[in-house]
């Protein structure tokens, strides 16, 4: 008997301006890019340091410091 596994992932950051959670998985989908997930799934997390994020809530920009697991 075989079973199918489903990957359900999330990557969230708090906007330092408005304190709202930003779902970086959805953010990446909205901008039509896979740069974040590509780095996460290729174990290149450090490459995301300094990544510019535009908060979808308050529209202010901020830099990603690091990804923790």
Short mmCIF file of N, CA, C and O in Angstrom, two decimals:
data_model
loop_
_atom_site.label_atom_id
_atom_site.label_comp_id
_atom_site.label_asym_id
_atom_site.label_seq_id
_atom_site.Cartn_x
_atom_site.Cartn_y
_atom_site.Cartn_z
N UNK A 1 0.85 -1.17 0.00
CA UNK A 1 0.00 0.00 0.00
C UNK A 1 0.90 1.24 0.00
O UNK A 1 1.91 1.29 0.70
N UNK A 2 0.53 2.24 -0.76
CA UNK A 2 1.29 3.49 -0.85
C UNK A 2 0.42 4.65 -0.38
O UNK A 2 -0.80 4.59 -0.47
N UNK A 3 1.09 5.68 0.08
CA UNK A 3 0.40 6.88 0.52
C UNK A 3 1.08 8.10 -0.08
O UNK A 3 2.26 8.05 -0.42
N UNK A 4 0.36 9.16 -0.21
CA UNK A 4 0.88 10.41 -0.75
C UNK A 4 1.13 11.38 0.39
O UNK A 4 0.26 11.57 1.25
N UNK A 5 2.30 11.98 0.41
CA UNK A 5 2.64 12.99 1.42
C UNK A 5 2.44 14.37 0.82
O UNK A 5 2.70 14.59 -0.37
N UNK A 6 1.99 15.30 1.62
CA UNK A 6 1.78 16.67 1.19
C UNK A 6 2.65 17.60 2.02
O UNK A 6 2.67 17.50 3.25
N UNK A 7 3.35 18.47 1.36
CA UNK A 7 4.19 19.46 2.03
C UNK A 7 3.36 20.72 2.26
O UNK A 7 2.81 21.30 1.32
N UNK A 8 3.25 21.10 3.50
CA UNK A 8 2.53 22.32 3.87
C UNK A 8 3.53 23.19 4.61
O UNK A 8 3.97 22.84 5.70
N UNK A 9 3.92 24.30 4.00
CA UNK A 9 4.95 25.10 4.64
C UNK A 9 4.50 26.54 4.78
O UNK A 9 3.63 27.02 4.06
N UNK A 10 5.11 27.20 5.74
CA UNK A 10 4.85 28.62 5.95
C UNK A 10 6.14 29.28 6.38
O UNK A 10 7.02 28.66 6.96
N UNK A 11 6.24 30.54 6.06
CA UNK A 11 7.40 31.34 6.44
C UNK A 11 6.85 32.73 6.74
O UNK A 11 6.42 33.44 5.85
N UNK A 12 6.82 33.09 8.01
CA UNK A 12 6.19 34.33 8.42
C UNK A 12 7.20 35.24 9.10
O UNK A 12 8.12 34.79 9.78
N UNK A 13 6.99 36.53 8.90
CA UNK A 13 7.82 37.55 9.52
C UNK A 13 6.89 38.67 9.99
O UNK A 13 5.86 38.93 9.37
N UNK A 14 7.27 39.30 11.09
CA UNK A 14 6.49 40.43 11.60
C UNK A 14 7.05 41.71 11.01
O UNK A 14 8.25 41.98 11.10
N UNK A 15 6.21 42.51 10.41
CA UNK A 15 6.63 43.80 9.88
C UNK A 15 7.06 44.69 11.04
O UNK A 15 6.31 44.87 12.01
N UNK A 16 8.27 45.23 10.98
CA UNK A 16 8.73 46.09 12.09
C UNK A 16 8.02 47.44 12.16
O UNK A 16 8.10 48.13 13.17
N UNK A 17 7.28 47.79 11.11
CA UNK A 17 6.56 49.06 11.09
C UNK A 17 5.16 48.95 11.69
O UNK A 17 4.83 49.68 12.61
N UNK A 18 4.36 48.01 11.17
CA UNK A 18 2.97 47.91 11.60
C UNK A 18 2.70 46.71 12.51
O UNK A 18 1.59 46.55 13.00
N UNK A 19 3.72 45.86 12.71
CA UNK A 19 3.63 44.69 13.60
C UNK A 19 2.67 43.61 13.11
O UNK A 19 2.30 42.72 13.85
N UNK A 20 2.26 43.67 11.84
CA UNK A 20 1.40 42.64 11.26
C UNK A 20 2.27 41.50 10.72
O UNK A 20 3.40 41.72 10.29
N UNK A 21 1.75 40.29 10.77
CA UNK A 21 2.45 39.14 10.22
C UNK A 21 2.39 39.19 8.69
O UNK A 21 1.34 39.47 8.11
N UNK A 22 3.52 38.91 8.06
CA UNK A 22 3.60 38.83 6.61
C UNK A 22 3.93 37.38 6.26
O UNK A 22 4.95 36.84 6.71
N UNK A 23 3.07 36.75 5.50
CA UNK A 23 3.27 35.39 5.04
C UNK A 23 4.15 35.45 3.80
O UNK A 23 3.70 35.86 2.73
N UNK A 24 5.42 35.08 3.94
CA UNK A 24 6.35 35.19 2.83
C UNK A 24 6.07 34.19 1.72
O UNK A 24 6.48 34.41 0.58
N UNK A 25 5.35 33.12 2.01
CA UNK A 25 4.94 32.19 0.96
C UNK A 25 3.94 32.89 0.05
O UNK A 25 4.06 32.85 -1.18
N UNK A 26 2.96 33.56 0.64
CA UNK A 26 1.97 34.29 -0.15
C UNK A 26 2.61 35.51 -0.81
O UNK A 26 2.30 35.83 -1.96
N UNK A 27 3.50 36.19 -0.11
CA UNK A 27 4.21 37.34 -0.65
C UNK A 27 4.94 36.95 -1.93
O UNK A 27 4.84 37.64 -2.95
N UNK A 28 5.64 35.83 -1.88
CA UNK A 28 6.38 35.35 -3.04
C UNK A 28 5.42 35.03 -4.19
O UNK A 28 5.70 35.35 -5.35
N UNK A 29 4.29 34.42 -3.90
CA UNK A 29 3.30 34.11 -4.93
C UNK A 29 2.74 35.39 -5.55
O UNK A 29 2.55 35.47 -6.77
N UNK A 30 2.52 36.40 -4.71
CA UNK A 30 1.96 37.66 -5.20
C UNK A 30 2.92 38.40 -6.13
O UNK A 30 2.48 39.05 -7.07
N UNK A 31 4.23 38.30 -5.86
CA UNK A 31 5.18 39.01 -6.73
C UNK A 31 5.62 38.13 -7.90
O UNK A 31 6.37 38.58 -8.77
N UNK A 32 5.16 36.87 -7.94
CA UNK A 32 5.44 35.99 -9.06
C UNK A 32 6.90 35.56 -9.15
O UNK A 32 7.47 35.51 -10.23
N UNK A 33 7.48 35.26 -8.02
CA UNK A 33 8.89 34.93 -7.96
C UNK A 33 9.06 33.75 -7.01
O UNK A 33 8.27 33.57 -6.10
N UNK A 34 10.07 32.93 -7.21
CA UNK A 34 10.31 31.84 -6.28
C UNK A 34 11.68 31.97 -5.63
O UNK A 34 12.29 30.99 -5.23
N UNK A 35 12.17 33.18 -5.52
CA UNK A 35 13.50 33.41 -4.96
C UNK A 35 13.60 33.02 -3.50
O UNK A 35 14.64 32.54 -3.06
N UNK A 36 12.54 33.22 -2.74
CA UNK A 36 12.57 32.88 -1.32
C UNK A 36 12.51 31.36 -1.15
O UNK A 36 13.38 30.77 -0.51
N UNK A 37 11.51 30.72 -1.74
CA UNK A 37 11.38 29.26 -1.58
C UNK A 37 12.57 28.54 -2.21
O UNK A 37 13.02 27.52 -1.69
N UNK A 38 13.08 29.04 -3.30
CA UNK A 38 14.25 28.43 -3.92
C UNK A 38 15.43 28.38 -2.97
O UNK A 38 16.14 27.38 -2.88
N UNK A 39 15.63 29.46 -2.23
CA UNK A 39 16.73 29.50 -1.28
C UNK A 39 16.45 28.64 -0.04
O UNK A 39 17.33 27.98 0.48
N UNK A 40 15.21 28.63 0.41
CA UNK A 40 14.85 27.81 1.57
C UNK A 40 15.04 26.33 1.25
O UNK A 40 15.68 25.60 2.01
N UNK A 41 14.52 25.87 0.12
CA UNK A 41 14.56 24.45 -0.20
C UNK A 41 15.91 23.99 -0.76
O UNK A 41 16.11 22.80 -0.94
N UNK A 42 16.82 24.92 -1.02
CA UNK A 42 18.17 24.56 -1.44
C UNK A 42 19.20 24.85 -0.35
O UNK A 42 20.39 24.97 -0.63
N UNK A 43 18.68 25.01 0.88
CA UNK A 43 19.54 25.21 2.05
C UNK A 43 20.48 26.42 1.89
O UNK A 43 21.64 26.37 2.28
N UNK A 44 19.92 27.49 1.33
CA UNK A 44 20.67 28.73 1.14
C UNK A 44 20.02 29.86 1.96
O UNK A 44 19.87 30.97 1.48
N UNK A 45 19.66 29.54 3.18
CA UNK A 45 18.94 30.48 4.03
C UNK A 45 19.71 31.77 4.23
O UNK A 45 19.12 32.85 4.30
N UNK A 46 21.02 31.67 4.37
CA UNK A 46 21.83 32.87 4.62
C UNK A 46 21.75 33.87 3.46
O UNK A 46 21.97 35.06 3.66
N UNK A 47 21.43 33.39 2.27
CA UNK A 47 21.29 34.28 1.12
C UNK A 47 20.10 35.22 1.25
O UNK A 47 19.99 36.20 0.50
N UNK A 48 19.19 34.93 2.17
CA UNK A 48 18.02 35.79 2.36
C UNK A 48 18.29 36.96 3.30
O UNK A 48 17.45 37.85 3.43
N UNK A 49 19.45 36.99 3.92
CA UNK A 49 19.80 38.12 4.79
C UNK A 49 19.85 39.40 3.94
O UNK A 49 20.48 39.43 2.90
N UNK A 50 19.13 40.40 4.40
CA UNK A 50 19.07 41.66 3.67
C UNK A 50 18.03 41.70 2.57
O UNK A 50 17.95 42.67 1.83
N UNK A 51 17.21 40.66 2.47
CA UNK A 51 16.17 40.60 1.45
C UNK A 51 15.15 41.70 1.71
O UNK A 51 14.64 41.85 2.81
N UNK A 52 14.83 42.49 0.69
CA UNK A 52 13.87 43.59 0.82
C UNK A 52 12.45 43.04 0.71
O UNK A 52 12.12 42.34 -0.25
N UNK A 53 11.64 43.36 1.71
CA UNK A 53 10.24 42.96 1.75
C UNK A 53 9.40 44.23 1.80
O UNK A 53 9.68 45.14 2.58
N UNK A 54 8.36 44.30 0.97
CA UNK A 54 7.39 45.38 1.08
C UNK A 54 6.17 44.82 1.80
O UNK A 54 5.52 43.88 1.30
N UNK A 55 5.89 45.36 2.96
CA UNK A 55 4.76 44.87 3.74
C UNK A 55 3.46 45.07 2.96
O UNK A 55 3.16 46.19 2.53
N UNK A 56 2.68 44.00 2.77
CA UNK A 56 1.42 44.14 2.06
C UNK A 56 0.34 44.87 2.87
O UNK A 56 -0.68 45.26 2.32
N UNK A 57 0.59 45.08 4.16
CA UNK A 57 -0.39 45.74 5.02
C UNK A 57 -0.17 47.26 5.04
O UNK A 57 -1.10 48.02 4.80
N UNK A 58 1.06 47.68 5.34
CA UNK A 58 1.33 49.12 5.47
C UNK A 58 2.16 49.68 4.31
O UNK A 58 2.38 50.88 4.23
N UNK A 59 2.65 48.79 3.44
CA UNK A 59 3.41 49.15 2.24
C UNK A 59 4.76 49.80 2.52
O UNK A 59 5.34 50.44 1.65
N UNK A 60 5.27 49.63 3.73
CA UNK A 60 6.63 50.07 4.05
C UNK A 60 7.60 48.93 3.75
O UNK A 60 7.25 47.76 3.88
N UNK A 61 8.80 49.29 3.37
CA UNK A 61 9.84 48.31 3.11
C UNK A 61 10.63 48.01 4.38
O UNK A 61 10.80 48.87 5.23
N UNK A 62 11.10 46.77 4.48
CA UNK A 62 12.01 46.39 5.54
C UNK A 62 12.90 45.26 5.05
O UNK A 62 12.61 44.62 4.04
N UNK A 63 14.01 45.06 5.72
CA UNK A 63 14.97 44.04 5.34
C UNK A 63 14.82 42.81 6.23
O UNK A 63 14.64 42.94 7.44
N UNK A 64 14.93 41.66 5.62
CA UNK A 64 14.89 40.40 6.36
C UNK A 64 16.25 40.18 7.01
O UNK A 64 17.27 40.23 6.34
N UNK A 65 16.26 39.97 8.30
CA UNK A 65 17.52 39.78 9.03
C UNK A 65 18.02 38.34 8.88
O UNK A 65 19.15 38.11 8.51
N UNK A 66 17.14 37.37 9.17
CA UNK A 66 17.54 35.97 9.06
C UNK A 66 16.29 35.09 9.12
O UNK A 66 15.22 35.54 9.52
N UNK A 67 16.47 33.85 8.76
CA UNK A 67 15.42 32.84 8.87
C UNK A 67 15.84 31.85 9.94
O UNK A 67 16.96 31.34 9.93
N UNK A 68 14.96 31.62 10.90
CA UNK A 68 15.23 30.65 11.97
C UNK A 68 14.29 29.48 11.83
O UNK A 68 13.14 29.64 11.44
N UNK A 69 14.80 28.34 12.20
CA UNK A 69 14.00 27.11 12.13
C UNK A 69 13.70 26.62 13.51
O UNK A 69 14.50 26.68 14.40
#
